[in-house]
Tab-separated table of C-alpha atoms in Angstrom:
chain	number	residue	atom	x	y	z
A	1	UNK	CA	115.965	77.046	62.606
A	2	UNK	CA	117.708	79.455	60.249
A	3	UNK	CA	121.159	78.266	59.362
A	4	UNK	CA	124.069	80.643	59.925
A	5	UNK	CA	126.270	81.668	57.053
A	6	UNK	CA	129.306	79.437	57.275
A	7	UNK	CA	132.217	81.388	58.728
A	8	UNK	CA	134.780	78.591	58.694
A	9	UNK	CA	135.020	77.395	55.095
A	10	UNK	CA	138.302	78.347	53.424
A	11	UNK	CA	139.508	80.316	56.446
A	12	UNK	CA	142.891	80.434	58.149
A	13	UNK	CA	142.176	78.703	61.460
A	14	UNK	CA	144.196	78.107	64.604
A	15	UNK	CA	143.038	75.176	66.735
A	16	UNK	CA	144.317	75.704	70.259
A	17	UNK	CA	144.317	72.665	72.547
A	18	UNK	CA	144.659	69.125	71.242
A	19	UNK	CA	142.411	67.199	73.572
A	20	UNK	CA	139.367	65.342	72.280
A	21	UNK	CA	137.504	68.406	71.021
A	22	UNK	CA	140.615	69.924	69.428
A	23	UNK	CA	141.527	66.741	67.564
A	24	UNK	CA	137.943	66.262	66.367
A	25	UNK	CA	137.853	69.878	65.155
A	26	UNK	CA	141.072	69.310	63.233
A	27	UNK	CA	139.845	66.107	61.587
A	28	UNK	CA	136.568	67.744	60.629
A	29	UNK	CA	138.050	70.971	59.231
A	30	UNK	CA	141.351	69.821	57.712
A	31	UNK	CA	139.865	69.520	54.206
A	32	UNK	CA	137.656	72.587	54.563
A	33	UNK	CA	140.101	75.269	55.718
A	34	UNK	CA	143.795	76.027	56.264
A	35	UNK	CA	144.500	74.648	59.728
A	36	UNK	CA	147.250	75.406	62.230
A	37	UNK	CA	147.629	73.563	65.546
A	38	UNK	CA	148.985	74.619	68.918
A	39	UNK	CA	149.031	73.107	72.395
A	40	UNK	CA	150.791	74.298	75.552
A	41	UNK	CA	152.020	70.825	76.472
A	42	UNK	CA	152.624	68.884	73.256
A	43	UNK	CA	156.071	70.023	72.155
A	44	UNK	CA	157.056	67.373	69.615
A	45	UNK	CA	153.850	66.918	67.603
A	46	UNK	CA	154.913	67.364	63.971
A	47	UNK	CA	151.889	69.482	63.041
A	48	UNK	CA	152.168	72.002	65.870
A	49	UNK	CA	153.213	75.459	64.760
A	50	UNK	CA	156.153	77.191	66.421
A	51	UNK	CA	155.095	79.676	69.095
A	52	UNK	CA	157.004	82.626	67.573
A	53	UNK	CA	155.649	81.916	64.075
A	54	UNK	CA	152.125	81.675	65.444
A	55	UNK	CA	152.287	85.197	66.856
A	56	UNK	CA	153.039	86.605	63.392
A	57	UNK	CA	150.066	85.017	61.611
A	58	UNK	CA	146.794	86.860	61.150
A	59	UNK	CA	144.251	84.082	61.751
A	60	UNK	CA	140.640	84.445	60.665
A	61	UNK	CA	139.390	82.122	63.393
A	62	UNK	CA	140.711	80.628	66.639
A	63	UNK	CA	138.988	77.466	67.873
A	64	UNK	CA	139.827	76.962	71.508
A	65	UNK	CA	139.296	73.872	73.642
A	66	UNK	CA	136.928	74.627	76.551
A	67	UNK	CA	139.398	73.268	79.104
A	68	UNK	CA	141.835	76.090	78.359
A	69	UNK	CA	141.565	79.162	80.570
A	70	UNK	CA	142.308	81.972	78.134
A	71	UNK	CA	143.459	84.237	80.972
A	72	UNK	CA	145.952	81.681	82.258
A	73	UNK	CA	147.669	79.937	79.344
A	74	UNK	CA	150.663	80.368	77.064
A	75	UNK	CA	148.645	82.338	74.497
A	76	UNK	CA	146.770	84.543	76.988
A	77	UNK	CA	148.043	87.851	75.560
A	78	UNK	CA	147.462	86.661	72.004
A	79	UNK	CA	143.919	85.540	72.825
A	80	UNK	CA	143.086	88.814	74.542
A	81	UNK	CA	144.185	90.686	71.436
A	82	UNK	CA	142.138	88.367	69.195
A	83	UNK	CA	139.134	87.719	71.457
A	84	UNK	CA	136.587	88.416	68.701
A	85	UNK	CA	138.035	85.559	66.649
A	86	UNK	CA	137.567	82.890	69.349
A	87	UNK	CA	135.037	80.115	68.648
A	88	UNK	CA	134.383	76.537	69.775
A	89	UNK	CA	133.649	73.187	68.157
A	90	UNK	CA	129.962	73.838	68.930
A	91	UNK	CA	130.099	76.882	66.660
A	92	UNK	CA	131.648	74.783	63.892
A	93	UNK	CA	128.909	72.171	64.343
A	94	UNK	CA	126.139	74.766	64.150
A	95	UNK	CA	127.620	76.352	61.027
A	96	UNK	CA	127.747	73.079	59.104
A	97	UNK	CA	124.641	71.226	60.340
A	98	UNK	CA	121.006	72.214	60.618
A	99	UNK	CA	119.943	69.317	62.812
A	100	UNK	CA	117.550	69.619	65.749
A	101	UNK	CA	119.488	69.690	68.994
A	102	UNK	CA	118.714	69.577	72.699
A	103	UNK	CA	121.366	71.478	74.658
A	104	UNK	CA	121.517	70.936	78.409
A	105	UNK	CA	123.396	73.035	80.931
A	106	UNK	CA	123.165	73.856	84.622
A	107	UNK	CA	125.371	73.550	87.671
A	108	UNK	CA	124.077	70.087	88.596
A	109	UNK	CA	122.444	67.200	86.755
A	110	UNK	CA	123.570	67.831	83.166
A	111	UNK	CA	125.011	64.385	82.508
A	112	UNK	CA	122.154	62.438	84.080
A	113	UNK	CA	119.467	64.444	82.278
A	114	UNK	CA	121.284	64.140	78.955
A	115	UNK	CA	121.648	60.366	79.322
A	116	UNK	CA	117.985	59.870	80.260
A	117	UNK	CA	116.825	61.897	77.242
A	118	UNK	CA	119.208	60.002	74.988
A	119	UNK	CA	117.900	56.647	76.241
A	120	UNK	CA	114.280	57.740	75.786
A	121	UNK	CA	114.861	58.901	72.213
A	122	UNK	CA	116.666	55.633	71.457
A	123	UNK	CA	113.626	53.777	72.754
A	124	UNK	CA	111.575	55.751	70.218
A	125	UNK	CA	113.873	54.416	67.449
A	126	UNK	CA	115.364	57.841	66.753
A	127	UNK	CA	118.799	58.455	65.253
A	128	UNK	CA	120.094	60.230	68.337
A	129	UNK	CA	123.647	61.129	69.378
A	130	UNK	CA	124.862	61.860	72.896
A	131	UNK	CA	127.663	64.412	72.638
A	132	UNK	CA	129.478	67.155	74.495
A	133	UNK	CA	130.799	66.769	78.027
A	134	UNK	CA	129.203	63.371	78.501
A	135	UNK	CA	129.848	61.717	75.146
A	136	UNK	CA	131.955	62.159	72.050
A	137	UNK	CA	132.923	65.620	70.813
A	138	UNK	CA	130.126	66.826	68.562
A	139	UNK	CA	132.373	66.971	65.481
A	140	UNK	CA	133.451	63.346	65.819
A	141	UNK	CA	130.020	61.995	64.886
A	142	UNK	CA	129.677	60.241	61.508
A	143	UNK	CA	126.824	59.328	59.150
A	144	UNK	CA	124.693	62.320	60.071
A	145	UNK	CA	121.451	62.863	58.172
A	146	UNK	CA	118.690	65.465	58.383
A	147	UNK	CA	116.781	63.397	60.970
A	148	UNK	CA	119.727	62.953	63.345
A	149	UNK	CA	119.003	64.441	66.772
A	150	UNK	CA	121.798	65.696	69.012
A	151	UNK	CA	121.552	65.659	72.805
A	152	UNK	CA	124.384	67.926	73.914
A	153	UNK	CA	125.700	68.383	77.431
A	154	UNK	CA	127.111	71.903	77.426
A	155	UNK	CA	129.423	73.350	80.068
A	156	UNK	CA	129.772	76.993	81.041
A	157	UNK	CA	133.306	76.869	79.612
A	158	UNK	CA	132.009	75.926	76.151
A	159	UNK	CA	129.239	78.505	76.271
A	160	UNK	CA	131.599	81.232	77.409
A	161	UNK	CA	133.727	80.843	74.274
A	162	UNK	CA	130.907	80.119	71.814
A	163	UNK	CA	129.580	82.848	69.548
A	164	UNK	CA	127.081	81.398	67.047
A	165	UNK	CA	125.941	78.053	68.492
A	166	UNK	CA	122.214	77.714	69.043
A	167	UNK	CA	119.845	74.842	69.830
A	168	UNK	CA	116.162	74.308	69.105
A	169	UNK	CA	115.620	73.178	72.690
A	170	UNK	CA	117.678	74.668	75.521
A	171	UNK	CA	117.596	73.479	79.120
A	172	UNK	CA	119.030	75.316	82.141
A	173	UNK	CA	118.475	72.883	84.999
A	174	UNK	CA	119.642	75.096	87.850
A	175	UNK	CA	122.330	77.571	88.802
A	176	UNK	CA	124.373	77.649	91.996
A	177	UNK	CA	127.776	79.132	92.757
A	178	UNK	CA	130.450	77.165	90.897
A	179	UNK	CA	133.559	77.591	88.718
A	180	UNK	CA	134.156	81.140	89.963
A	181	UNK	CA	137.921	80.572	89.788
A	182	UNK	CA	137.510	80.323	86.006
A	183	UNK	CA	134.729	82.837	85.319
A	184	UNK	CA	136.023	85.349	87.879
A	185	UNK	CA	132.517	86.279	89.087
A	186	UNK	CA	129.075	84.769	89.588
A	187	UNK	CA	127.696	87.265	87.074
A	188	UNK	CA	130.037	85.991	84.362
A	189	UNK	CA	129.132	82.389	85.189
A	190	UNK	CA	125.400	83.091	84.904
A	191	UNK	CA	125.885	85.060	81.686
A	192	UNK	CA	127.700	82.094	80.163
A	193	UNK	CA	124.824	79.744	81.026
A	194	UNK	CA	122.265	82.147	79.565
A	195	UNK	CA	123.994	82.180	76.195
A	196	UNK	CA	121.930	79.051	75.537
A	197	UNK	CA	118.794	81.201	75.571
A	198	UNK	CA	120.120	84.458	74.116
A	199	UNK	CA	121.224	82.582	70.991
A	200	UNK	CA	117.729	81.203	70.308
A	201	UNK	CA	115.069	82.630	67.991
A	202	UNK	CA	111.280	82.724	68.314
A	203	UNK	CA	110.915	79.186	66.907
A	204	UNK	CA	112.971	77.760	69.779
A	205	UNK	CA	112.000	76.718	73.300
A	206	UNK	CA	113.961	77.116	76.524
A	207	UNK	CA	113.231	75.208	79.736
A	208	UNK	CA	114.365	76.728	83.049
A	209	UNK	CA	113.822	75.871	86.692
A	210	UNK	CA	110.844	77.841	87.984
A	211	UNK	CA	112.011	78.507	91.553
A	212	UNK	CA	115.729	79.045	90.982
A	213	UNK	CA	116.828	82.337	92.541
A	214	UNK	CA	119.650	83.100	90.088
A	215	UNK	CA	117.619	82.105	87.013
A	216	UNK	CA	114.615	84.224	88.001
A	217	UNK	CA	116.749	87.252	88.751
A	218	UNK	CA	118.486	86.979	85.373
A	219	UNK	CA	115.212	86.553	83.456
A	220	UNK	CA	113.871	89.840	84.847
A	221	UNK	CA	116.602	91.830	83.113
A	222	UNK	CA	117.141	89.566	80.131
A	223	UNK	CA	115.921	90.025	76.558
A	224	UNK	CA	115.132	86.806	74.746
A	225	UNK	CA	113.224	85.753	71.621
A	226	UNK	CA	112.417	82.135	72.341
A	227	UNK	CA	109.518	80.736	74.311
A	228	UNK	CA	110.588	80.120	77.912
A	229	UNK	CA	108.951	77.297	79.868
A	230	UNK	CA	109.384	77.570	83.631
A	231	UNK	CA	109.591	74.019	84.935
A	232	UNK	CA	108.024	73.393	88.337
A	233	UNK	CA	110.438	70.839	89.780
A	234	UNK	CA	108.217	70.394	92.853
A	235	UNK	CA	105.235	69.275	90.783
A	236	UNK	CA	103.953	65.817	91.671
A	237	UNK	CA	103.677	64.205	88.237
A	238	UNK	CA	101.340	61.199	88.064
A	239	UNK	CA	104.070	59.130	86.436
A	240	UNK	CA	106.015	59.193	89.730
A	241	UNK	CA	103.500	56.689	91.131
A	242	UNK	CA	104.652	54.147	88.558
A	243	UNK	CA	108.411	54.614	88.935
A	244	UNK	CA	110.226	51.989	90.955
A	245	UNK	CA	113.875	52.846	90.465
A	246	UNK	CA	116.231	53.652	93.347
A	247	UNK	CA	118.153	56.095	91.120
A	248	UNK	CA	115.229	58.503	91.397
A	249	UNK	CA	115.003	58.632	95.169
A	250	UNK	CA	117.048	61.835	95.312
A	251	UNK	CA	115.652	65.332	95.019
A	252	UNK	CA	118.176	66.168	92.282
A	253	UNK	CA	117.206	63.299	90.023
A	254	UNK	CA	113.491	63.988	90.511
A	255	UNK	CA	114.182	67.539	89.373
A	256	UNK	CA	116.029	66.190	86.340
A	257	UNK	CA	112.966	64.090	85.495
A	258	UNK	CA	110.758	67.201	85.635
A	259	UNK	CA	112.645	68.631	82.682
A	260	UNK	CA	112.488	65.303	80.863
A	261	UNK	CA	108.686	65.198	81.301
A	262	UNK	CA	108.175	68.768	80.084
A	263	UNK	CA	110.392	68.332	77.038
A	264	UNK	CA	108.726	64.997	76.266
A	265	UNK	CA	105.396	66.815	75.932
A	266	UNK	CA	106.846	69.145	73.291
A	267	UNK	CA	108.423	66.212	71.457
A	268	UNK	CA	105.168	64.217	71.730
A	269	UNK	CA	106.948	61.167	73.106
A	270	UNK	CA	105.045	58.088	74.237
A	271	UNK	CA	104.474	57.744	77.968
A	272	UNK	CA	104.799	53.975	77.761
A	273	UNK	CA	108.326	54.171	76.327
A	274	UNK	CA	109.179	57.040	78.642
A	275	UNK	CA	108.282	55.041	81.755
A	276	UNK	CA	109.938	51.863	80.537
A	277	UNK	CA	113.184	53.720	79.890
A	278	UNK	CA	113.150	55.413	83.296
A	279	UNK	CA	112.530	52.093	85.035
A	280	UNK	CA	115.572	50.584	83.312
A	281	UNK	CA	117.869	53.581	83.889
A	282	UNK	CA	120.929	52.469	85.865
A	283	UNK	CA	122.355	55.874	86.698
A	284	UNK	CA	125.813	57.117	85.860
A	285	UNK	CA	129.029	55.999	87.471
A	286	UNK	CA	130.425	58.315	90.150
A	287	UNK	CA	127.292	60.525	90.154
A	288	UNK	CA	125.198	59.938	93.292
A	289	UNK	CA	125.951	56.235	92.791
A	290	UNK	CA	124.789	54.074	95.700
A	291	UNK	CA	127.375	51.305	95.873
A	292	UNK	CA	126.154	49.766	99.149
A	293	UNK	CA	122.885	50.057	101.048
A	294	UNK	CA	122.859	47.577	103.926
A	295	UNK	CA	121.291	47.888	107.366
A	296	UNK	CA	122.544	51.174	108.834
A	297	UNK	CA	125.240	51.785	106.249
A	298	UNK	CA	124.890	53.588	102.904
A	299	UNK	CA	127.990	54.140	100.769
A	300	UNK	CA	127.644	56.717	97.990
A	301	UNK	CA	130.152	57.428	95.232
A	302	UNK	CA	129.603	61.020	94.102
A	303	UNK	CA	133.182	61.700	93.081
A	304	UNK	CA	132.158	63.436	89.821
A	305	UNK	CA	130.520	66.164	91.859
A	306	UNK	CA	132.022	69.622	91.386
A	307	UNK	CA	130.198	71.340	94.233
A	308	UNK	CA	128.554	70.683	97.592
A	309	UNK	CA	125.170	71.653	96.121
A	310	UNK	CA	125.300	68.729	93.704
A	311	UNK	CA	125.868	66.220	96.515
A	312	UNK	CA	123.583	67.436	99.259
A	313	UNK	CA	120.338	65.846	98.043
A	314	UNK	CA	121.772	62.333	98.184
A	315	UNK	CA	122.262	62.816	101.926
A	316	UNK	CA	118.491	63.358	102.373
A	317	UNK	CA	117.551	59.795	101.401
A	318	UNK	CA	115.823	58.082	104.310
């Protein structure tokens, strides 16, 4: 993948939001650029710039934490005026590293799919990092070499603010109505998800759900350069006959596996290690987690769910 010209080196940069991603961006860039910090809530941090002084500075770049709603924050007017300067830690990562990455988004199943892929690549003795929403911020990773592979769980919030980030492999698991209070419309939400594909070039591959209404409608009017693989999540893969793991009883997790199988073909992974990893997969806490299954009572902890659509398949288990 062609590496972008670095747009952060030696620049005057404001990092807005000092959560995990903001702090990791600061630590990564502090010796590479002139950094200023701001946060709506941290008043006494000795490195935070005064609000009135901030408004007078002409920044080259603004790196914003994805959790900040730029239309509803202390710097909303300032950000609107400087919208073309807004970037994310993913953009910084892409500008400094040329490593192969697998970026996963979708309304449901991102974390589970990312963790399964991470486990499978570990089983293949790869130097793989699990980052983004599920793991560490991408810029907090150390001892990176040219063979390091990044599995990145990417939210619509991150994609919405990102401008240059791209991944060799992009996955859009599904799209259903979610986070409209932030994106203001379903159209904006879908557009944010599809940044994963629009940023790719012809050497990249995107995987999308074949029978997803919103994905198919968007693809009809969407210009893209990468190869797009439409994943049939209803396909009865032979490997299913060998899986004996209660975490894959749900329709959602079977769909997640469909993407894992299709990507595994492109990566030429070994079926033996693939199956062994899936058999050992314990699921993620608070995501369709069966905590009790006894007689006529099933107790499910799905408290990480952000929508009804992400929980409904667990209710279909016999």
